[in-house]
Each structure stands twice: as C-alpha cells, then as structure tokens.
Short mmCIF file of C-alpha atoms and ligand atoms in Angstrom, two decimals:
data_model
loop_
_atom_site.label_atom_id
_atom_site.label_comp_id
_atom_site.label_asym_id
_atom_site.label_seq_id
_atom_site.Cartn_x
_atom_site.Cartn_y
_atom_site.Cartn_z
CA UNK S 36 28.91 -5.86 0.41
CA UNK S 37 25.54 -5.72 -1.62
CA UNK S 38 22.27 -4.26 0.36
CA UNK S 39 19.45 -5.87 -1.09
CA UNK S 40 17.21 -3.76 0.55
CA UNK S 41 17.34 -1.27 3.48
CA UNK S 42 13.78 -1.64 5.45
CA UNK S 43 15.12 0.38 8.12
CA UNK S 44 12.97 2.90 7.73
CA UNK S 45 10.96 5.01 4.91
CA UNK S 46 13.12 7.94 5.84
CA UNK S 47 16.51 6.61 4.35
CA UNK S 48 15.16 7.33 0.67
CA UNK S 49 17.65 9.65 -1.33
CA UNK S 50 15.87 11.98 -3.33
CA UNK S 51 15.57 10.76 -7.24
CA UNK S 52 17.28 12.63 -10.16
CA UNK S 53 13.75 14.39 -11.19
CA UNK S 54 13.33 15.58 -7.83
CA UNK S 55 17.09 17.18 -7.76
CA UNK S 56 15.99 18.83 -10.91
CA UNK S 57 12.30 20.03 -9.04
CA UNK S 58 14.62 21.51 -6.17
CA UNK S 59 17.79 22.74 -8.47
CA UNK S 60 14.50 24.61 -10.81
CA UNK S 61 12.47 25.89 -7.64
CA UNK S 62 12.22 29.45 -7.78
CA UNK S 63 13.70 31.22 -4.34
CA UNK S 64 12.69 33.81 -2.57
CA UNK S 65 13.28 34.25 1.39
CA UNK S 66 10.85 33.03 3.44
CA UNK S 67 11.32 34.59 6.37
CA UNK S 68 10.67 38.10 4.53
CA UNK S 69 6.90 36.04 3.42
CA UNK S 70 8.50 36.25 -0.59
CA UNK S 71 9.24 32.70 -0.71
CA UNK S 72 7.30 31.75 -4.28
CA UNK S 73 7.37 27.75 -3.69
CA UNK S 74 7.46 27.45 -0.59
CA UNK S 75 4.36 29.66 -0.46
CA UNK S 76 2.76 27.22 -3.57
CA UNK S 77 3.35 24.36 -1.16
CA UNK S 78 1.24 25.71 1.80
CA UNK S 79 -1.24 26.51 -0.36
CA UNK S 80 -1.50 23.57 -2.01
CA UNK S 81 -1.78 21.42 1.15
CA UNK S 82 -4.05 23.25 2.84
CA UNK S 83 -6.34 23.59 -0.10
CA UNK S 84 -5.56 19.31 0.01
CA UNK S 85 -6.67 19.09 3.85
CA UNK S 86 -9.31 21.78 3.32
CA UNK S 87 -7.45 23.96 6.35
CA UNK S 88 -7.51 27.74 6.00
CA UNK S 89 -3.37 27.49 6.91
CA UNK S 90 -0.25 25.78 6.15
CA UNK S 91 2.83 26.18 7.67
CA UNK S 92 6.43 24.29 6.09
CA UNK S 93 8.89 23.36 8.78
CA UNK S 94 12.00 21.01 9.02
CA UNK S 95 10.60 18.27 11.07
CA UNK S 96 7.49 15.72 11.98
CA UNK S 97 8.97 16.63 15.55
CA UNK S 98 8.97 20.07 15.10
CA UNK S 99 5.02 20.23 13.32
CA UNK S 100 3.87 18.18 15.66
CA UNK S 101 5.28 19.42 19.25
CA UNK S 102 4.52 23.30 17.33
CA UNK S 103 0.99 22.26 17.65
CA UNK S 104 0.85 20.93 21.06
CA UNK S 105 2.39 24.42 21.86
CA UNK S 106 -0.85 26.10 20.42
CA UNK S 107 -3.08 24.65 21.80
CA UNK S 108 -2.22 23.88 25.24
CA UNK S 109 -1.28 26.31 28.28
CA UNK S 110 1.38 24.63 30.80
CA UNK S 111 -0.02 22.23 33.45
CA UNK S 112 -2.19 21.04 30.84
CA UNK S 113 -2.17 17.25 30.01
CA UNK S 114 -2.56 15.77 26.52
CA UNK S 115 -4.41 12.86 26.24
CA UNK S 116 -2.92 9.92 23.39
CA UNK S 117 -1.83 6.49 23.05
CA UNK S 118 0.62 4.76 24.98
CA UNK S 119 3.02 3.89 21.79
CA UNK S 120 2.47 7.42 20.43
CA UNK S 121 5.07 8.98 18.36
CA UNK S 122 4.56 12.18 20.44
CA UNK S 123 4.95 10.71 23.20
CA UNK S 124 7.62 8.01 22.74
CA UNK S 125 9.79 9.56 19.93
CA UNK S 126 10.26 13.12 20.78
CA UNK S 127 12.57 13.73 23.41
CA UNK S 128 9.84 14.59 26.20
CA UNK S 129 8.86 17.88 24.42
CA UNK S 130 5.62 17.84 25.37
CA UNK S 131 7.06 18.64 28.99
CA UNK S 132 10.13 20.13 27.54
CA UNK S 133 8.44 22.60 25.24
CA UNK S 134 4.64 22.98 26.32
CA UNK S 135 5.15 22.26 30.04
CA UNK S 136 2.37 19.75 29.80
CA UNK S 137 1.77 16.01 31.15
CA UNK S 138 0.39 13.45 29.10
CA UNK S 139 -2.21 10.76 30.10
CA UNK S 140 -1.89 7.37 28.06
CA UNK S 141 -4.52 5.26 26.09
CA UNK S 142 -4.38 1.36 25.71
CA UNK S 143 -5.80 -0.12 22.57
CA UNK S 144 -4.28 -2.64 19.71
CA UNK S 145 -2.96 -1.00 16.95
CA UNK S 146 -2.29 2.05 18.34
CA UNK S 147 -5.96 2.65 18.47
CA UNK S 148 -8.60 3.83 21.02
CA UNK S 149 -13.11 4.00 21.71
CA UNK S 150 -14.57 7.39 22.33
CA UNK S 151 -15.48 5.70 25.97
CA UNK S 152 -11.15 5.67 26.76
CA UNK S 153 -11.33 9.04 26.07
CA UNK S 154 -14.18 9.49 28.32
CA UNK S 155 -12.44 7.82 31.24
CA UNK S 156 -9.06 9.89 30.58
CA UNK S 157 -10.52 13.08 30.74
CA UNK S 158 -9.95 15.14 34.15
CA UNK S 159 -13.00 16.78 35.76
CA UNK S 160 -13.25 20.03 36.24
CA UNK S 161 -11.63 21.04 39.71
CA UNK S 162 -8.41 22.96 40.51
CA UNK S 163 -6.84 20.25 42.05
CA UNK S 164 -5.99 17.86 38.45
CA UNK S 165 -4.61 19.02 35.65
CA UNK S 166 -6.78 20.35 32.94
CA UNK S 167 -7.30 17.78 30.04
CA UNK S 168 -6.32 20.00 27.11
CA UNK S 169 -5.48 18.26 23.70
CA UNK S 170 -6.09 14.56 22.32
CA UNK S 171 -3.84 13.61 19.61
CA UNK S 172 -4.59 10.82 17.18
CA UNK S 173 -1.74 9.02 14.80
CA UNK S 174 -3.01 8.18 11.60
CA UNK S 175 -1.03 5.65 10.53
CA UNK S 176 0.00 4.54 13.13
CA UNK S 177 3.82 3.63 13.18
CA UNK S 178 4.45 1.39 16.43
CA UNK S 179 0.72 0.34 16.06
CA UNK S 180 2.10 -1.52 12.71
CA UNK S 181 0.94 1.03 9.73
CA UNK S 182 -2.47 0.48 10.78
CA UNK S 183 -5.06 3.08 9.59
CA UNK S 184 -7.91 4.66 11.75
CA UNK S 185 -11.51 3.73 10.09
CA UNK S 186 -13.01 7.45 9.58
CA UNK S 187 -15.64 6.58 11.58
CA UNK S 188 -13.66 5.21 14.64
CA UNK S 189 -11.66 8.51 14.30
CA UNK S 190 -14.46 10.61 14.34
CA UNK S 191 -16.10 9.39 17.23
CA UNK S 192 -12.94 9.86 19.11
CA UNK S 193 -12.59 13.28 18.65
CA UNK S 194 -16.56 14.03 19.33
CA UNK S 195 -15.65 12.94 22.24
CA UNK S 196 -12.55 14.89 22.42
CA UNK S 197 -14.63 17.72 21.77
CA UNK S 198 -17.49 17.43 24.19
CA UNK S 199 -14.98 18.25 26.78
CA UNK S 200 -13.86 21.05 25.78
CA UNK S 201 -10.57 19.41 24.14
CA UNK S 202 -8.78 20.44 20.60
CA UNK S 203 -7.50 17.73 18.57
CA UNK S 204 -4.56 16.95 16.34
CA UNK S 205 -3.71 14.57 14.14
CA UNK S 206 0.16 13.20 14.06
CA UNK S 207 -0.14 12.55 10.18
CA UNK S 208 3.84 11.93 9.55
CA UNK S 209 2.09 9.29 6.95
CA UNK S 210 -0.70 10.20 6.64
CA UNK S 211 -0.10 9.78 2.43
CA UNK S 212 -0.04 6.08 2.89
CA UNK S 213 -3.48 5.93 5.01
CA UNK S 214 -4.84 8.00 2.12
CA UNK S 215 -3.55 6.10 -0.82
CA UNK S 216 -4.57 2.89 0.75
CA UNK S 217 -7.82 3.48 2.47
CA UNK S 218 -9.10 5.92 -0.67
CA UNK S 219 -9.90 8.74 2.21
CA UNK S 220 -9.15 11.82 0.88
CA UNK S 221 -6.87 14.23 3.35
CA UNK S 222 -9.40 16.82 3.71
CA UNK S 223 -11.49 13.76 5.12
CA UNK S 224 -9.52 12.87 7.91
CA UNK S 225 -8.28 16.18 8.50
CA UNK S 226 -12.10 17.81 9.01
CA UNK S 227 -11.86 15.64 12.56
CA UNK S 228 -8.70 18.12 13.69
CA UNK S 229 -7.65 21.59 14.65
CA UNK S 230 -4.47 20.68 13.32
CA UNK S 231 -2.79 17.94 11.39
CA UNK S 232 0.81 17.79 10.68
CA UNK S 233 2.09 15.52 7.42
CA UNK S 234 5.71 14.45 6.62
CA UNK S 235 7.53 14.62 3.22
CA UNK S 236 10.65 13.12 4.09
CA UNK S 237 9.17 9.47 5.12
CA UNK S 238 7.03 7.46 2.17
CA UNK S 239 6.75 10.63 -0.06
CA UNK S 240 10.65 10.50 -0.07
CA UNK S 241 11.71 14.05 0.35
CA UNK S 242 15.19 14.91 1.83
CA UNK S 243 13.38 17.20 4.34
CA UNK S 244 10.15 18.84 5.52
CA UNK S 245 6.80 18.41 7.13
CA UNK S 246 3.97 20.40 7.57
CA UNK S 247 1.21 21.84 9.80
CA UNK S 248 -2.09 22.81 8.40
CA UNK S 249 -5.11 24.58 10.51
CA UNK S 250 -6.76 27.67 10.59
CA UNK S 251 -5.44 30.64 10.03
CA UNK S 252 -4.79 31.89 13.85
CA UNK S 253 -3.59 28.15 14.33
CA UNK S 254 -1.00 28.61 11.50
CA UNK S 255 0.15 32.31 12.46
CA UNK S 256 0.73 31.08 16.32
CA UNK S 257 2.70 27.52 14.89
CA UNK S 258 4.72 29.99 12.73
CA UNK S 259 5.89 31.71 15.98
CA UNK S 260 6.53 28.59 17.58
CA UNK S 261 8.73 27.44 14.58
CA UNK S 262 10.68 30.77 15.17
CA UNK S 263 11.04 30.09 18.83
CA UNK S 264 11.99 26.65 17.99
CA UNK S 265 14.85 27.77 15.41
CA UNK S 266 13.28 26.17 12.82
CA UNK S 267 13.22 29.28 10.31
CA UNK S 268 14.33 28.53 7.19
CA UNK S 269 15.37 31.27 4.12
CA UNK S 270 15.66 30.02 0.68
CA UNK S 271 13.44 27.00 1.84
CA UNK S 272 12.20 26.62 -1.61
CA UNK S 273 15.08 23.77 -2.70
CA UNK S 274 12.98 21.91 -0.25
CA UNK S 275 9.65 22.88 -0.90
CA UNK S 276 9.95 21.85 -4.96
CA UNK S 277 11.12 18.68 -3.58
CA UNK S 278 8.01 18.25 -1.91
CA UNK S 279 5.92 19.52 -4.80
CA UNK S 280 7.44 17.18 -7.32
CA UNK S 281 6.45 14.16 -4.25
CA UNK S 282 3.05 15.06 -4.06
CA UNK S 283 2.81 14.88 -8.15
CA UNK S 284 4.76 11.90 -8.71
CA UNK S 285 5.19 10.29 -5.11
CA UNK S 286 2.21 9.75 -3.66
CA UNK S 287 0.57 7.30 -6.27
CA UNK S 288 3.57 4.72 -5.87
CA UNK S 289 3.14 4.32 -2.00
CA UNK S 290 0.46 1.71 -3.22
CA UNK S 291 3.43 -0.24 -4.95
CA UNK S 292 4.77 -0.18 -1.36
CA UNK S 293 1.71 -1.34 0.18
CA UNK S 294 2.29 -4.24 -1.90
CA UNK S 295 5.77 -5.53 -1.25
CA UNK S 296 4.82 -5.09 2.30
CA UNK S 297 1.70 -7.43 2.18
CA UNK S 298 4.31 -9.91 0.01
CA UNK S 299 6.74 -9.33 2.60
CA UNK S 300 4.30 -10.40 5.03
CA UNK S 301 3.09 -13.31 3.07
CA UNK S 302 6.50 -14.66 3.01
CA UNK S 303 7.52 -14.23 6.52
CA UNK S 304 4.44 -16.15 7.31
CA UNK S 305 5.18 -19.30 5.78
CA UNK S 306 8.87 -19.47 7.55
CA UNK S 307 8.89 -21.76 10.62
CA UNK S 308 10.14 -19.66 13.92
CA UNK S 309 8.53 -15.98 12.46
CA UNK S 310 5.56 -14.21 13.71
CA UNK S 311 3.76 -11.50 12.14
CA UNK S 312 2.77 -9.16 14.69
CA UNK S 313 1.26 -6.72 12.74
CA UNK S 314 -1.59 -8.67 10.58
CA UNK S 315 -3.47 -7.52 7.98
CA UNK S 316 -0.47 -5.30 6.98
CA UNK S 317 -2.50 -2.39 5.74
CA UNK S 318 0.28 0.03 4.86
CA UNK S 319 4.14 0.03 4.14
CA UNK S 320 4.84 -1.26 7.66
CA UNK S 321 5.84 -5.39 8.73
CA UNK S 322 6.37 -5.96 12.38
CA UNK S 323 7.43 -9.30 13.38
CA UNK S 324 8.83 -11.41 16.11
CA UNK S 325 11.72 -13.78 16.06
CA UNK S 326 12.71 -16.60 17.79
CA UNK S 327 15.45 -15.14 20.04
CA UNK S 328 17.41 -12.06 20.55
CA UNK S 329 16.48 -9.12 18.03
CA UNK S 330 19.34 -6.90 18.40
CA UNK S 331 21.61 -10.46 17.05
CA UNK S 332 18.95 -10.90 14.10
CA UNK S 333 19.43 -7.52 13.10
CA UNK S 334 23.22 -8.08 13.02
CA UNK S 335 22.85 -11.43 11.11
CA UNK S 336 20.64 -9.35 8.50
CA UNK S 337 22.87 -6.85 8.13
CA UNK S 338 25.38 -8.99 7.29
CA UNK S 339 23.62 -11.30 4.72
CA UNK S 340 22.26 -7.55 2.62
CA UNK S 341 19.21 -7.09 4.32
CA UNK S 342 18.81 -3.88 6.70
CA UNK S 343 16.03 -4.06 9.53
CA UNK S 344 15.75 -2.48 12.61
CA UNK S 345 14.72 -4.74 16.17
CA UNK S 346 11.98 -2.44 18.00
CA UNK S 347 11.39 -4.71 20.93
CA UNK S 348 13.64 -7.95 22.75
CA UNK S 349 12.46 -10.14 20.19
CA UNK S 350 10.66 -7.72 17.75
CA UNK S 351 11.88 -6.29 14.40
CA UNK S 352 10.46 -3.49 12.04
CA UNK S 353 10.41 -3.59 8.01
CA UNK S 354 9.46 -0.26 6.71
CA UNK S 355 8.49 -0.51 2.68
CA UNK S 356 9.96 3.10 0.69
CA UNK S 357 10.88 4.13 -2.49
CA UNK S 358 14.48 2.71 -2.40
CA UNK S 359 13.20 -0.96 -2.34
CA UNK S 360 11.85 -3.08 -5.44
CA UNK S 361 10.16 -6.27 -5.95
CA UNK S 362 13.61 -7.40 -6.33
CA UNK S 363 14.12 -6.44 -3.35
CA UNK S 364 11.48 -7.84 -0.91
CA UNK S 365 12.10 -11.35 -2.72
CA UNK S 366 15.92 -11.40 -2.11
CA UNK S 367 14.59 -10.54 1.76
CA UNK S 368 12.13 -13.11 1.94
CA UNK S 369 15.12 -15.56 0.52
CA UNK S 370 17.54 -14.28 3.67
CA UNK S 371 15.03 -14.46 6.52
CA UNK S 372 14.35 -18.50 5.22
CA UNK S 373 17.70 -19.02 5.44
CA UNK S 374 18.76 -17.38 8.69
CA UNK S 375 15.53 -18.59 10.49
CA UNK S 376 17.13 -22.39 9.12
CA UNK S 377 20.56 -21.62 10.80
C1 LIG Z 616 8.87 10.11 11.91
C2 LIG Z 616 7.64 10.47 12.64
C3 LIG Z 616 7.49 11.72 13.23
C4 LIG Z 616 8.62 12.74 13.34
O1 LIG Z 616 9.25 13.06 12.21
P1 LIG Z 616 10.76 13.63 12.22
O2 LIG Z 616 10.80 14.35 10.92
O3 LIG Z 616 11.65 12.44 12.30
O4 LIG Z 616 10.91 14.55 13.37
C5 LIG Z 616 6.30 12.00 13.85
N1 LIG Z 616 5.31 11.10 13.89
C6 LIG Z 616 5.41 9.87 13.35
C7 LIG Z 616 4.27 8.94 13.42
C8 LIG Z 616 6.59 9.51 12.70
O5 LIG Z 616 6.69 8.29 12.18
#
C-alpha cells in the first residue's frame, strides 16, 4: 500500500544520503576517554549557539532532560511545570523515579503559564511542604500544539522562578522550530535557563541524540548523571556528524514545514465535521478533533495512505518533518475530505 505521508510524528524521519555520508566521514575517537573529535565539535558548537559555557551529547530528549532535573534538585523537592508537560506526561515518572522529586502542575492554554501561576505554586518556606526547587518551561510546546513562548512571557516566568530561589530549565526537544519560526536566536531563549536541553532526532531529522547545554559545573554533574543513567556512548561521533550536517543543512527547511502545516491546517478547516484545535498553527504541529472515535479515524487513515496518531477520545496529532512534501500534505488534505464524507 502507498503512504502518502506519515504525520505520526517528526521523529520517524530516516536520515538522508548526505547525512549517511556526514556520519560514515565523522572522524572517531572515544568519548568516554574525552578524545572524541566530533562529538567534542558538536558541544562546542551548541553551546557557543545557546551562549552556555557547557554542552553535553546524550542519546535521548528523556535522558537530557530528566539529567537536568537530577542537577538541580535534591529528593523531596518538587518541580513546578505545566500540566501537559513532556516531563511530566512522557517520561515514565522519572522525575520521582530518578530525582525522587514531586511535581506541582500549571494550567494555561497552549501549554503556557503568567509569572503570577508561578507565584501561587511556589511552597513557602517551612519544613512541613516540600521545597519548590526547579520550574521547567517547554518551548515549543508539543501537547500545547507547537505553540511558541513570546520571549517576553518566558522571561517573566522565570524572574519569577528566580525570585524564589528556583533554577530553571527549558525542555527544548524543538526548540529549532521555535527559533526558525519566531526569528529568536537560541542563545535568546536560552539566557532565561540554567539549562536547556535540544533534540536532533525530531524536526532536525537525526537518527539519534539530544543535548544539554549550561554552565560548566551544570554540564560536568549532567555528564555523571548520563553515566549513572547508562547513557555513555564510545565512538559517538557517527551520531554527532549526523547532527552537525542537521544543524548546517536542517534547520533552514523546518520553515518549509511550518508551511505545509499552516496548509494542512487551512485545509482541514474548510472540511465539514473537523476542528482545529490548535489555531494559529505556529510550528510543524496540527491538532484537531473529529467527529467520533479517534482511535477508528486513525485506522481509517491508515488505511487510505495517510499516518496520524489520535492523542485524545476524539483528538488526532499531525506532526510536519522532513519525510513529507507538498505532495504530501495535499494528497492528506484529499483523504481527510473524503473520509469526513463517509
Ligand atoms: C520527544 C520529546 C522529548 C523526549 O525525547 P526522546 O528523545 O523521545 O526521549 C522531550 N520533550 C519533548 C517536548 C518532546 O517532544
């Protein structure tokens, strides 16, 4: 059967033939000895990019991001973040697993929040709560719809953060597409945060790998936690050319996927029995609702070429990458008219 396009997620991208050739060409070394040439380029690079001191490569979003909660909390704390957080929703619990810590949830649309909610969720000082230690921020913001903090908006909710004594990190798993659509340079958003961790294996379309930048006691503590964790890695430099040749040649294109996703949008507007959910569409992200059971939709799309996951009872998830083409998204548009008619 022909896929027309597989929305599933940005993460299902196989890496291009130049970017074989950038991983089969990377020059090797083992990291764990600290003589790992490219992988050593590739910190560099991205924390020169964020304007951290620090970068540390590891295998997973998961991994950067619950590394970093590790950090910069002590057990008993409790992390403060939205409700349809990544870290909190996506990860297995290892916030409690790994850091010992409890979490305190945030309302807001988009998977946003005011300096005031952070106000209100902080614990006072007095032995019997437990100690408000880290906010984290998602930027974008994947079950919030792609949607991309304003600067401002961001920065006021981590002065807050930080009048009470909290750090702050940033869950930046795409943090690429808020740049390349908003024109905010990483170094930008990143100057709001202790730590940020960024993904190369979601828009940027890398077969692996994520990253944590901060300063440098920040990075030499998350590269302790990655060794507790497992997550060491040798000749890690077959994945760190990948990610290289993505940040050269990858990151650029994410605004052709900005576009199919607002077209996407556009057409799923105009059919009878579709809502958008997520509107404006800012980044590579379309959530919508359909009339019905989403699970069934997802099997009728499957079957018709079209791959989509449901998120919700009636809810389902389009998720623009590298592997989909104008083409594509119009073929899409042409299946979702005809199985919102049947
Ligand atoms: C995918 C994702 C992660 C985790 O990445 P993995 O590499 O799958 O562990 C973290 N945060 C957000 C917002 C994500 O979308």
């Amino acid at each position: 059967m022909t896929i027309h396009a597989d929305l599933r997620s940005d993460t299902i991208t196989l890496p291009t033939d130049a970017m074989k050739q950038a991983m089969v060409d990377a020059e090797l070394g083992d990291d764990v000895l600290g003589d790992e040439p490219t992988v050593i380029a590739l910190q560099d690079r991205v924390a020169d990019l964020f304007g951290k001191e620090a970068a540390c490569f590891v295998p997973s979003g998961t991994m950067a991001n619950q590394a970093a909660i590790r950090v910069h909390t002590d057990p008993g704390d409790e992390i403060i973040t939205h409700r349809q957080s990544h870290i909190y929703l996506y990860e297995s619990g290892a916030w409690a697993a790994i850091s010992g810590c409890s979490i305190r949830l945030l309302e807001g649309e988009g998977g946003q929040f005011d300096p005031e909610d952070v106000d209100a969720a902080v614990q006072h000082d007095d032995a019997h709560y437990p100690r408000s230690g880290l906010l984290v921020a998602e930027n974008t913001h994947n079950r919030g719809g792609g949607t991309i903090w304003p600067l401002e908006r961001l920065r006021s909710v981590t002065d807050a953060a930080r009048r009470h004594g909290l750090r702050c990190h940033l869950d930046g798993a795409r943090i690429w597409n808020a740049c390349a659509a908003s024109g905010i340079s990483p170094a930008d958003y990143a100057a709001c945060f202790d730590t940020v961790s960024a993904c190369f294996s979601k828009g940027l379309g890398c077969p692996v790998g994520s990253i944590v930048v901060g300063d440098r006691d920040a990075i030499h503590r998350v590269h302790r936690v990655r060794k507790l964790l497992g997550g060491t890695m040798r000749q890690s430099g077959m994945l760190a050319g990948a990610c290289l040749h993505a940040l050269d040649h990858h990151c650029e294109r994410l605004a052709d996927d900005h576009r199919r996703a607002r077209r996407l949008a556009e057409g799923i507007e105009t059919i009878p029995g579709l809502t958008l959910s997520s509107t404006p569409v800012e980044t590579n992200i379309v959530i919508f609702d359909v009339p019905g059971c989403a699970e069934a939709f997802s099997d009728r799309l499957t079957e018709a070429g079209v791959r989509m996951f449901s998120i919700g009872p009636s809810t389902m998830r389009a998720v623009l990458n590298l592997m989909v083409d104008d083409d594509g998204i119009e073929r899409t548009i042409e299946v979702l008219q005809e199985l919102a008619r049947a």
